[in-house]
XYZ file of C-alpha atoms in Angstrom:
395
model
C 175.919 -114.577 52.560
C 178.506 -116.992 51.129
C 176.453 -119.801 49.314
C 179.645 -121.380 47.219
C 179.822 -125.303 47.747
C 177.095 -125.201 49.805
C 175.891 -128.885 49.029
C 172.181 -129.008 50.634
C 172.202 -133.023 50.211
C 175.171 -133.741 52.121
C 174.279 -131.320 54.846
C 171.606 -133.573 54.852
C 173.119 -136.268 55.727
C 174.038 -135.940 59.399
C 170.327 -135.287 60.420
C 168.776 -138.211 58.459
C 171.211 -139.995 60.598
C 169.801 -138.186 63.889
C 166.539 -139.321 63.051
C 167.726 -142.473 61.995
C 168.811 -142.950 66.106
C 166.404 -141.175 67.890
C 163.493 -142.984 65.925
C 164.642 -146.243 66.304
C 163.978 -146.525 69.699
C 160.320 -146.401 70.435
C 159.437 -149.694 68.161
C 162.192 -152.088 69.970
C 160.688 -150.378 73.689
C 159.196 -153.685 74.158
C 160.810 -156.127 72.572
C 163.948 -154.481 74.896
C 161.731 -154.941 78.131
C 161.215 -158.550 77.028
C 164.772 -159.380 76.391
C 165.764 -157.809 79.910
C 162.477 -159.177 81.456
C 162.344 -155.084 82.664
C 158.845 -153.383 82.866
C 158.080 -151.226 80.169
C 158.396 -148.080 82.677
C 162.513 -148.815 83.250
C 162.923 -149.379 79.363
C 161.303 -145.955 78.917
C 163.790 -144.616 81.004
C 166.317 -144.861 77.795
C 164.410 -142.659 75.882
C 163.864 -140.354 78.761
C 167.260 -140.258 79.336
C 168.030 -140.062 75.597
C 165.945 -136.640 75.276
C 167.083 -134.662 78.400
C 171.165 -135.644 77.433
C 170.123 -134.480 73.748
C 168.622 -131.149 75.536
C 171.513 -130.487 78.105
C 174.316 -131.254 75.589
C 172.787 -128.289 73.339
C 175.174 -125.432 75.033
C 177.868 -127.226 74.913
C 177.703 -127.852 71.211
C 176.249 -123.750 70.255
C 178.942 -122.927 71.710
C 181.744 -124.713 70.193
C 179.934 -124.247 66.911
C 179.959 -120.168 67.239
C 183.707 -120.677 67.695
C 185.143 -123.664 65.801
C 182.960 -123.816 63.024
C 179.578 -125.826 61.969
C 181.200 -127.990 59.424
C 183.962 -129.606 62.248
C 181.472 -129.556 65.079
C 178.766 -132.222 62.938
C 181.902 -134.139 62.132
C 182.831 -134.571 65.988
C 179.413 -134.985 66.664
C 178.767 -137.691 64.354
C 182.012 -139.777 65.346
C 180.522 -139.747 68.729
C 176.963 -140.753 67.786
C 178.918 -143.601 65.753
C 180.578 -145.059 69.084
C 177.589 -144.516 71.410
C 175.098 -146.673 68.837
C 177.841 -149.447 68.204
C 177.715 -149.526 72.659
C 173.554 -149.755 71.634
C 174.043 -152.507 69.816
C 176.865 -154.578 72.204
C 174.673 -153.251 75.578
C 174.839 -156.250 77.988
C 171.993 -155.294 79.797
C 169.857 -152.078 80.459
C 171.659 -150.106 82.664
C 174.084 -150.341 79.957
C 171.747 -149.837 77.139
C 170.757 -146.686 79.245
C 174.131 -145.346 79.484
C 174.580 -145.906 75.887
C 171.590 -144.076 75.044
C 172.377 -141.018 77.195
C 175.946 -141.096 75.081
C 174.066 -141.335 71.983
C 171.707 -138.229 72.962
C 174.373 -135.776 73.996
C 176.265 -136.754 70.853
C 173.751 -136.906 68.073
C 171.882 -133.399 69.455
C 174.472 -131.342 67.598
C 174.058 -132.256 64.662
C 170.187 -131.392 63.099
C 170.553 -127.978 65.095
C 174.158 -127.100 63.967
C 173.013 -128.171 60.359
C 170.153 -125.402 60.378
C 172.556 -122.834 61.321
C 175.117 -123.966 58.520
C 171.763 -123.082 56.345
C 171.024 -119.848 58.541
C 175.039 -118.636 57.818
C 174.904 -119.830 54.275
C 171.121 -118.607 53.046
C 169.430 -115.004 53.417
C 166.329 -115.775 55.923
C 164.017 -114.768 53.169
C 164.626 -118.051 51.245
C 165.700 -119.409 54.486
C 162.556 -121.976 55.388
C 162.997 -123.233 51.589
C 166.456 -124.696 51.718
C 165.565 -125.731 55.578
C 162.135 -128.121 54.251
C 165.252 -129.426 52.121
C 167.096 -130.309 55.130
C 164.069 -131.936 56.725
C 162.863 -133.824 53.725
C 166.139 -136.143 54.938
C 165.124 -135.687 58.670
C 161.868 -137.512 57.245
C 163.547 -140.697 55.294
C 165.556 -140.624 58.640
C 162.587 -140.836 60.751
C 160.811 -143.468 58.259
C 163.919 -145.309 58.345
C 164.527 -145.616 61.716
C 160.937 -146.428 62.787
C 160.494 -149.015 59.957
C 164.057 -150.483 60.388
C 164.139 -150.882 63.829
C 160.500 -152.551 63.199
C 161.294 -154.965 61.354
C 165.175 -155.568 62.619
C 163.126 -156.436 65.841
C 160.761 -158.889 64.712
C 163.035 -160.912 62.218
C 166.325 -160.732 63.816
C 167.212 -158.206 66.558
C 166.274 -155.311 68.002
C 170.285 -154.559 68.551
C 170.819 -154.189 64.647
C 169.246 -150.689 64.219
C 171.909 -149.159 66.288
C 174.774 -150.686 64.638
C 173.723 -150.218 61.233
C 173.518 -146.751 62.761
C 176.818 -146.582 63.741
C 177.976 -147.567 60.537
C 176.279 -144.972 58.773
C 177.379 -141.876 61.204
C 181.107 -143.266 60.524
C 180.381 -143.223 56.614
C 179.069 -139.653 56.635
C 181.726 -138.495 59.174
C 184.226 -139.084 56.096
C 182.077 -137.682 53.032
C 181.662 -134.503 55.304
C 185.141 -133.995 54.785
C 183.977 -132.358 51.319
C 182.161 -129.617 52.764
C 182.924 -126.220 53.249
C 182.558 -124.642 56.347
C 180.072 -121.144 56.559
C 181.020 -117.798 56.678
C 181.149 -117.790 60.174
C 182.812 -115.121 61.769
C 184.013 -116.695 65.771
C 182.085 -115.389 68.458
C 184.262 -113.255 70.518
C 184.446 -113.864 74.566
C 183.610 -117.081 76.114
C 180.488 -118.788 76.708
C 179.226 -116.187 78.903
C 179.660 -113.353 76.609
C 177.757 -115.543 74.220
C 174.919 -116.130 76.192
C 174.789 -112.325 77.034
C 174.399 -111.638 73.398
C 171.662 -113.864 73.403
C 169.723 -113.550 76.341
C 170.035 -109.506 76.130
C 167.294 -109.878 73.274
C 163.603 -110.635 74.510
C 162.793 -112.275 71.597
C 165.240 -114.833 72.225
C 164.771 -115.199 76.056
C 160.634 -115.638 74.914
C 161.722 -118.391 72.710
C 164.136 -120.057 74.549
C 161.629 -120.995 76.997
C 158.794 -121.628 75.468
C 160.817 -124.533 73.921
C 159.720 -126.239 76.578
C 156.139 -126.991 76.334
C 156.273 -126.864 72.501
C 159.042 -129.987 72.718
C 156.636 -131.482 75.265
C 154.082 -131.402 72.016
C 156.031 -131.858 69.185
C 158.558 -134.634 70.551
C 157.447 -136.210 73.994
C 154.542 -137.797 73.096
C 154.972 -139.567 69.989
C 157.062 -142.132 71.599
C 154.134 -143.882 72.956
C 152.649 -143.851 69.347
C 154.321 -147.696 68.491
C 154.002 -148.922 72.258
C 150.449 -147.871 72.559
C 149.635 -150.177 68.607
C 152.136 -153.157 70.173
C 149.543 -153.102 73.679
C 146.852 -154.122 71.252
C 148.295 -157.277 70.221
C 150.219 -156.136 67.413
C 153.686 -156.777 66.307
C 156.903 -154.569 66.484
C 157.405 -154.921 62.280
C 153.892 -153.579 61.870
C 153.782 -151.390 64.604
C 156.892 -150.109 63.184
C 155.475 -149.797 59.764
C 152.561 -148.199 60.515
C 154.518 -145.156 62.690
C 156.622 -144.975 59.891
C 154.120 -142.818 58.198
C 155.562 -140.279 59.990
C 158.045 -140.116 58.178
C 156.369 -140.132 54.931
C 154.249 -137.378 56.444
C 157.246 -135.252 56.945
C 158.706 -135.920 53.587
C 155.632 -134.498 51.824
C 154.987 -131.554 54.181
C 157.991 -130.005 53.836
C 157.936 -129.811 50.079
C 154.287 -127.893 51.071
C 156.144 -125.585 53.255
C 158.879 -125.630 50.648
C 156.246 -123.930 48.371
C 154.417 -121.441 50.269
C 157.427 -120.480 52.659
C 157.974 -117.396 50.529
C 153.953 -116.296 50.057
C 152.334 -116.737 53.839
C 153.265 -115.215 57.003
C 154.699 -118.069 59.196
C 151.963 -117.699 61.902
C 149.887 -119.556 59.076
C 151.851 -122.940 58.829
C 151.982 -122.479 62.686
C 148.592 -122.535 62.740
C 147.745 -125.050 60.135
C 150.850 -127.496 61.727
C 149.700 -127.132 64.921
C 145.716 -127.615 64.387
C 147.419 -130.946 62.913
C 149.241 -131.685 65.761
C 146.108 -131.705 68.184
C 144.258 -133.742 65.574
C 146.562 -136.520 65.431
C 146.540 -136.795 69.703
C 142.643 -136.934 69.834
C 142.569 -139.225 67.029
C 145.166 -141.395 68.817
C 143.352 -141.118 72.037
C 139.639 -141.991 70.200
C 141.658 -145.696 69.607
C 145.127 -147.397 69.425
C 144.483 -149.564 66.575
C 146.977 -149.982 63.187
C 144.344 -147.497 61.351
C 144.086 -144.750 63.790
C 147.436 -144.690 64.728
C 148.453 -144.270 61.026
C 146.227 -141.455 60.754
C 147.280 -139.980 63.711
C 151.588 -140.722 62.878
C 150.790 -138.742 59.268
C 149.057 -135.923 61.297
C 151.792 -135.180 63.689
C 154.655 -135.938 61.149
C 152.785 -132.603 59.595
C 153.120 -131.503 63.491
C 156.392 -131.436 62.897
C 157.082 -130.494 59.187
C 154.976 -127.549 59.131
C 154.603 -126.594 62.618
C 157.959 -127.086 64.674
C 160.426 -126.252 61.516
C 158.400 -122.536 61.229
C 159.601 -122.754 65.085
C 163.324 -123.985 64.260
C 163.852 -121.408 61.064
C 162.624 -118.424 63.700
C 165.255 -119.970 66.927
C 167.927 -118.685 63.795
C 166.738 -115.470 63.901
C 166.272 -114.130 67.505
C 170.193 -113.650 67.595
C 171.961 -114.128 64.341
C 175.443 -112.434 66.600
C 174.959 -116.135 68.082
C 173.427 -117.597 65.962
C 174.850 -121.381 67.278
C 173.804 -120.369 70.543
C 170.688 -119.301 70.184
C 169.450 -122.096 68.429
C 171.320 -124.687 70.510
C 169.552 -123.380 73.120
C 166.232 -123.329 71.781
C 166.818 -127.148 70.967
C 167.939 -127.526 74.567
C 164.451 -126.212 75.413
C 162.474 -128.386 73.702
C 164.408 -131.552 74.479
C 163.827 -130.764 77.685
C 160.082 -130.664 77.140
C 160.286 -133.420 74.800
C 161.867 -135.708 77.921
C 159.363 -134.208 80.432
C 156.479 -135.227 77.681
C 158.159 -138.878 77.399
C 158.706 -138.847 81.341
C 154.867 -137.860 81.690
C 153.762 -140.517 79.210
C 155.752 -143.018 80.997
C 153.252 -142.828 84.052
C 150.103 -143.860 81.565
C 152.211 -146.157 79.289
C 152.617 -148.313 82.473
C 148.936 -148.685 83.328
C 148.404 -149.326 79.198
C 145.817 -145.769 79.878
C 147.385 -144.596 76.201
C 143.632 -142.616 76.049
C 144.324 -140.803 78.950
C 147.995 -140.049 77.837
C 147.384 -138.880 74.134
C 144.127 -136.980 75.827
C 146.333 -134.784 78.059
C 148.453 -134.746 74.937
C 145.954 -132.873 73.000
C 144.901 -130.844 75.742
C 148.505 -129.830 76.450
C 149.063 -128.948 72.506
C 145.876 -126.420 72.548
C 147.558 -123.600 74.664
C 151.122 -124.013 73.037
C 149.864 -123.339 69.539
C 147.536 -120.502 70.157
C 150.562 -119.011 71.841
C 152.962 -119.389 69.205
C 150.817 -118.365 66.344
C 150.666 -115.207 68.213
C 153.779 -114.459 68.999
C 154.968 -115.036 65.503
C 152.851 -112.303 63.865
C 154.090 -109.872 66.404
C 157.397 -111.192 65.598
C 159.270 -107.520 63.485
C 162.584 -109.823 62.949
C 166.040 -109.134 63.864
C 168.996 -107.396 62.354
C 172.546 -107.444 63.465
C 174.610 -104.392 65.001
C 176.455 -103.582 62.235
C 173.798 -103.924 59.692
C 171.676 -100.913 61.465
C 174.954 -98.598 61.109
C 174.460 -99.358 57.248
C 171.193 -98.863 56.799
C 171.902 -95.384 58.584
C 174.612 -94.807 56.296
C 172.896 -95.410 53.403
């Protein structure tokens, strides 16, 4: 594995931008709905919308990332997510501001995903998870950032600023990415159909692929309803956004855990321990929807995703390292799609303000997923390429 120039900050870049957009949505949900005099249920349909175009533009982007390189697809990518918030931030009204946000999702999804398989080209998998809590230590300021910014952008001056500061910074990084070098990627041959035949030919990957699903419907559905759910008890957009920024900080100090026991635990541990976390934060969020128990319940499913979801991510680089781009792209498709059906499913509760009842079947949801993937993942024997087996039988 080539690891000359590899730069692990500015690789980091493009996904603290991600999270930077896809964060900044749920604290401006109602101050949107006010300024549109829309019901909270139609707003939600942006972020809805936002999550299933992130998921569906995931094989479009594997694909041209097995064959034109990682470094030029984030590039494109992040030009695109540069438009799409600056159309955010001009959006007229919210059919517009929907459109926009669909734009936005199948543009920024490339970019966290195509980053981790930079790191899964560039890094042997045994120090893989390391380099990749690196990566998501910036997915974490992104995440603070976004919630906090579009928080208090909201309540001082506009809700509309978060997504063109946004676009600003995509457009900034899309030029200081010119400085790195792309992987040692060798193109896939065939089209997309070979490459999904080199995927889907391993169970491992089909198993994973799908069970996306219900683990994005945990890990990103729900949390959206984290700010609207403090804002329905009388409390402000800044704080509300604030207070889910925790998150953020959560992530940013979980991943230098899993950072230091990556190496020394079998991953079905931080599965475990993530996902225990996960269902703690929902049943804590359900129990009340006040500043202090949402806080509590933002750090524990920030450490949801930190320790639980990136074991998940670092193994969707594995299951078919011939495609690798592939694979993982559609692994992310999977849980997008989850992660909209989660937000869709919320949507129904948010309406009615029954946030117990939606973080409740949250919880309930998260058990299942959790024991399952803990599982699987010690019965996981790993996977080596092709040509690798014909050397260790030559050797």
């Amino acid at each position: 594995m080539r690891e000359v120039g590899f730069n692990v900050r500015l690789l980091s870049a493009g996904p603290f931008v991600t999270m930077l957009d896809r964060f900044a949505v749920a604290p401006v949900l109602i101050p949107i709905a006010l300024e549109f005099r829309a019901p909270l249920g139609s707003v939600a349909i942006a972020a809805t919308a936002y999550y299933f175009a992130y998921g569906l533009g995931q094989p479009f982007w594997g694909f041209a990332s097995d064959r034109l390189g990682r470094v030029r697809i984030i590039r494109i990518s992040l030009g695109a997510t540069a438009v799409a918030c600056a159309l955010s931030a001009l959006a007229p009204n919210l059919d517009f501001l929907i459109f926009a946000r669909i734009v936005a999702g199948a543009s920024v999804c490339a970019i966290l995903p195509t980053a981790l398989v930079y790191v899964g080209d560039m890094i042997p998998f045994q120090r893989r998870q390391a380099v990749t809590a690196d990566v998501l230590a910036a997915v974490a300021l992104g995440t603070a950032a976004g919630s906090l910014g579009a928080g208090l952008f909201a309540h001082y001056l506009s809700w509309r600023l978060i997504f063109g500061v946004t676009a600003l910074i995509a457009a900034a990084v899309v030029l200081a990415m010119g400085r790195l070098p792309e992987s040692n990627l060798r193109p896939s041959t065939g089209g997309p159909l070979q490459q999904l035949r080199q995927t889907f030919r391993r169970p491992w990957a089909r198993f994973l692929i799908l069970f996306a699903i219900p683990e994005g419907a945990m890990v990103l559905g729900f949390l959206v309803y984290f700010a609207p759910a403090l804002e329905s008890t009388g409390t402000n957009p800044a704080v509300a956004g604030l207070v889910v920024a925790t998150y953020g900080g959560a992530v940013l100090a979980a991943t230098r855990v899993v950072k230091r026991i990556a190496s020394r635990t079998p991953a079905w541990v931080p599965i475990t321990i993530g996902g225990a976390m996960g269902v703690a934060g929902y049943l804590v969020a359900a129990l009340d929807q006040h500043a202090a128990a949402i806080l509590v319940a933002s750090v524990l499913i920030g450490g949801l995703y930190a320790i639980f979801h990136s074991t998940m991510q670092v193994w969707a680089t594995d299951i078919a390292p011939e495609a690798r781009g592939t694979a993982a792209a559609l692994f992310v498709t999977g849980a997008f799609m989850g992660g909209a059906i989660g937000t869709g499913l919320g949507a129904f509760f948010a309406q009615g303000n029954q946030y117990r009842i939606l973080f409740l079947v949250a919880a309930g949801l998260s058990v299942p997923v959790v024991i399952t993937a803990a599982l699987t993942r010690a019965r996981y024997p790993g996977t080596i390429l092709a040509e690798q087996v014909g050397e260790v039988a030559g050797s």
